[in-house]
Amino acid sequence: MISLLETFQSSRSRTGLIMVSLYFTTKRSFATGIVMAGGAAGTLVQNQVHRYLIKAFGWRTSLRVYCGILTICIFAGFAYRPLEKRRHPSVVENFQTSPLRGFIIDLSLWKDSIFELWVCALGLAKFGFFIPFVHMMKLAGDLGISLDDASYIMVGIGISSLLSSLLFGKICDLENINRLYINQASVLSVGLLYLTIPLCTTFPALIAFGSLLGFFDAGNYVLLPVLTLDLMGAEKMPVAWGFMMAVHTISCFGPPFAGWIYDFLGSYNIGFVVPGLCSVGAAGILAFIPRLKNTAVQQKKNIIHASVCEVTNSIIPWESPPHSLQVNKGL
């Protein structure tokens, strides 16, 4: 961010512009946590490596080096082993055999109230996700913190996120743990933490901010694919995850928003506070999901707990015996 600003002399707003769950039926959260810990490890080291490459070769060459590193993902993709053939075709497989597969998009999920709330909460919670990664170093510089010292803020985010990913992954596999509540608490904690940024005016305060942010945000990030599978089921998971990632792109607008706020007001405070309020609102939306789940389960029970009267061919709940039985008892 700083190198780009120095090169182009541009405003900050313009410059800012998993299928793991399907492979594990047990310890799914912990497996996802291990994968997410890999991303946290990257955050831990990339800031220092990036700074070294910029000093030695410039930011353009540094980005080329990172492009080369990312090609490793191509070879890592060959390590995936195909899943066993399902007994029933999945939603994706049904689309592949449809003559209109090139024009059909499964929109039935958007009739599911639980999915709608889940996606809405994700959009609000992830709006400010990239803001610290883009603007934190410059924020520290505005407070008189040297670039070398400010880099340790990102190190704090990486270390805490790595440890938290493993911790939350392990905890969320326990039998009596409610993953949805942990996710809700994580989103709420991140929102409240963003609201404290106006009070973080010293180097220790920013270190604490970054460390707590990495810890709390991992609780949400690790559980995204796991909870999507829990809420939507394995058959709808591919389509649901595609929609989830589409909504996740709202996070790309966070850094330009924070940059625009800085250009207009000369401060990052509002640029952090507004995403914080969005996360708090997302936590409130998540509170409605358990109630909707209970309602859906009760409706399912009402359908299953019934019998068919052979005389009238009508469906009668088990709680009320068929009329024909009452007549027989009277006889």
XYZ file of C-alpha atoms in Angstrom, residues 76-304:
229
model
C -0.994 -28.750 -5.091
C -4.346 -29.202 -6.821
C -3.151 -32.513 -8.255
C -2.987 -33.875 -4.704
C -6.805 -33.975 -4.484
C -8.256 -37.451 -4.771
C -11.760 -37.815 -6.282
C -14.556 -38.489 -3.828
C -16.339 -41.830 -3.986
C -19.384 -41.937 -6.213
C -22.510 -40.876 -4.349
C -25.517 -43.181 -4.234
C -27.779 -40.283 -5.267
C -26.714 -37.641 -7.811
C -25.826 -34.256 -6.346
C -27.237 -30.935 -7.432
C -24.132 -30.295 -9.512
C -24.376 -33.721 -11.178
C -28.041 -33.107 -12.010
C -27.062 -29.853 -13.705
C -24.337 -31.598 -15.680
C -26.885 -33.994 -17.194
C -29.454 -31.291 -17.909
C -29.843 -30.135 -21.543
C -30.197 -26.576 -20.242
C -27.129 -26.779 -18.007
C -25.546 -23.816 -19.782
C -28.437 -21.541 -18.866
C -29.717 -22.880 -15.547
C -28.705 -21.521 -12.176
C -30.159 -23.151 -9.083
C -31.931 -20.311 -7.297
C -34.016 -22.497 -4.986
C -31.663 -21.798 -2.084
C -32.814 -18.193 -2.083
C -36.234 -19.439 -0.985
C -34.617 -20.846 2.155
C -34.913 -18.299 4.983
C -31.953 -19.808 6.828
C -29.719 -19.474 3.782
C -30.868 -15.901 3.201
C -29.978 -14.900 6.758
C -26.676 -16.786 6.577
C -25.647 -14.995 3.361
C -26.824 -11.602 4.623
C -24.813 -12.003 7.817
C -21.745 -13.042 5.812
C -21.967 -9.971 3.592
C -22.131 -7.617 6.558
C -19.436 -9.415 8.549
C -16.942 -9.535 5.681
C -17.318 -5.947 4.489
C -14.327 -4.798 6.537
C -12.277 -7.996 6.297
C -9.433 -6.601 4.145
C -9.281 -3.131 5.680
C -6.605 -3.924 8.306
C -4.453 -5.770 5.745
C -4.496 -2.764 3.397
C -4.540 0.241 5.714
C -3.080 -0.849 9.059
C 0.528 -0.020 8.154
C -0.409 3.475 6.993
C -2.572 3.997 10.069
C 0.412 3.145 12.245
C 2.583 5.540 10.245
C 0.104 8.356 10.816
C 0.477 7.729 14.554
C 4.243 8.148 14.345
C 5.085 4.425 14.427
C 8.021 3.395 12.247
C 7.489 1.017 9.361
C 9.731 -1.612 10.959
C 7.721 -1.564 14.182
C 4.379 -1.441 12.348
C 5.208 -4.665 10.516
C 4.928 -6.528 13.819
C 1.224 -5.665 13.932
C 0.721 -7.936 10.928
C 2.950 -10.554 12.546
C 0.638 -10.451 15.572
C -2.369 -11.017 13.313
C -0.654 -13.984 11.680
C 0.467 -15.700 14.891
C -2.858 -15.303 16.692
C -4.826 -16.368 13.613
C -2.679 -19.483 13.180
C -3.122 -20.587 16.787
C -6.797 -19.635 16.830
C -7.555 -21.608 13.659
C -6.222 -24.780 15.245
C -7.900 -24.039 18.583
C -11.341 -23.267 17.179
C -11.088 -26.184 14.771
C -10.418 -28.577 17.639
C -13.067 -27.098 19.961
C -15.801 -27.079 17.319
C -15.458 -30.828 16.785
C -16.525 -31.487 20.379
C -19.933 -33.096 20.680
C -21.664 -30.575 22.940
C -20.319 -27.444 21.239
C -22.740 -25.302 19.239
C -20.772 -24.110 16.216
C -23.322 -21.489 15.290
C -23.032 -19.771 18.673
C -19.230 -19.763 18.468
C -19.436 -18.208 15.014
C -21.873 -15.590 16.284
C -19.606 -14.723 19.221
C -16.646 -14.450 16.855
C -18.444 -12.057 14.495
C -19.645 -9.940 17.422
C -16.155 -9.789 18.931
C -14.614 -8.639 15.650
C -17.266 -5.928 15.331
C -16.684 -4.637 18.854
C -12.937 -4.710 18.256
C -13.274 -2.515 15.148
C -15.213 -0.014 17.228
C -12.179 0.438 19.510
C -9.851 1.657 16.735
C -10.275 5.353 17.708
C -8.806 4.424 21.104
C -5.803 2.592 19.613
C -3.316 5.446 19.367
C -0.133 3.709 20.569
C 2.045 0.886 19.280
C 1.100 -1.561 22.100
C -2.584 -0.799 21.506
C -2.284 -1.620 17.790
C -0.354 -4.804 18.582
C -3.184 -5.843 20.909
C -5.753 -4.891 18.255
C -4.031 -7.005 15.595
C -3.550 -10.002 17.880
C -7.165 -10.005 19.057
C -8.408 -9.479 15.495
C -6.499 -12.536 14.268
C -7.800 -14.608 17.172
C -11.490 -13.701 16.909
C -11.743 -13.600 13.129
C -10.394 -17.145 12.815
C -13.451 -18.396 14.725
C -15.628 -17.098 11.920
C -13.374 -17.940 9.003
C -12.769 -21.553 10.037
C -16.477 -22.217 10.493
C -17.728 -20.718 7.223
C -17.491 -23.915 5.114
C -18.357 -26.142 8.079
C -21.520 -24.239 8.999
C -22.556 -23.897 5.367
C -22.453 -27.689 5.136
C -24.292 -28.046 8.464
C -27.059 -25.632 7.470
C -27.502 -26.522 3.795
C -26.492 -30.193 3.645
C -23.973 -31.997 1.436
C -26.158 -32.046 -1.682
C -26.632 -28.272 -1.713
C -23.136 -27.454 -0.483
C -21.466 -26.784 -3.889
C -24.169 -24.360 -5.028
C -24.472 -22.762 -1.576
C -20.719 -22.277 -1.328
C -20.653 -20.680 -4.779
C -23.264 -18.140 -3.718
C -21.411 -17.594 -0.443
C -18.177 -16.778 -2.233
C -20.018 -14.446 -4.592
C -21.373 -12.506 -1.604
C -17.919 -12.657 0.014
C -16.629 -10.366 -2.747
C -18.256 -7.475 -0.905
C -15.071 -7.477 1.190
C -13.263 -5.975 -1.823
C -15.175 -2.741 -1.283
C -13.965 -2.336 2.302
C -10.458 -0.982 1.576
C -11.658 1.603 -0.995
C -14.336 2.702 1.486
C -11.791 3.180 4.285
C -9.474 4.999 1.873
C -12.260 7.296 0.727
C -13.133 8.094 4.334
C -9.489 8.959 5.012
C -9.275 11.181 1.933
C -12.450 12.989 2.987
C -11.969 13.237 6.769
C -8.232 12.743 7.217
C -8.814 9.858 9.645
C -9.362 6.101 9.507
C -11.717 6.057 12.507
C -14.996 6.039 10.568
C -13.485 3.641 8.049
C -13.136 1.071 10.850
C -16.210 1.964 12.903
C -18.721 1.474 10.067
C -17.508 -2.088 9.257
C -17.531 -2.732 13.002
C -21.198 -1.784 13.175
C -21.844 -4.054 10.175
C -20.289 -6.990 12.045
C -22.363 -6.261 15.144
C -25.456 -6.212 12.926
C -24.373 -9.516 11.364
C -24.137 -11.090 14.824
C -27.691 -9.939 15.494
C -28.921 -11.531 12.260
C -27.230 -14.825 13.146
C -29.296 -14.933 16.340
C -32.418 -15.669 14.259
C -31.003 -18.795 12.599
C -31.435 -21.175 15.588
C -35.107 -20.192 15.873
C -35.681 -20.798 12.164
C -33.913 -24.164 12.443
C -36.174 -25.199 15.317
C -39.227 -24.172 13.297
C -38.039 -26.179 10.291
C -37.394 -29.244 12.463
C -40.856 -28.980 14.026
C -42.495 -28.728 10.611
C -40.589 -31.817 9.507
C -41.757 -33.688 12.602
C -45.350 -32.703 11.892
C -45.023 -34.236 8.436
C -43.306 -37.437 9.534
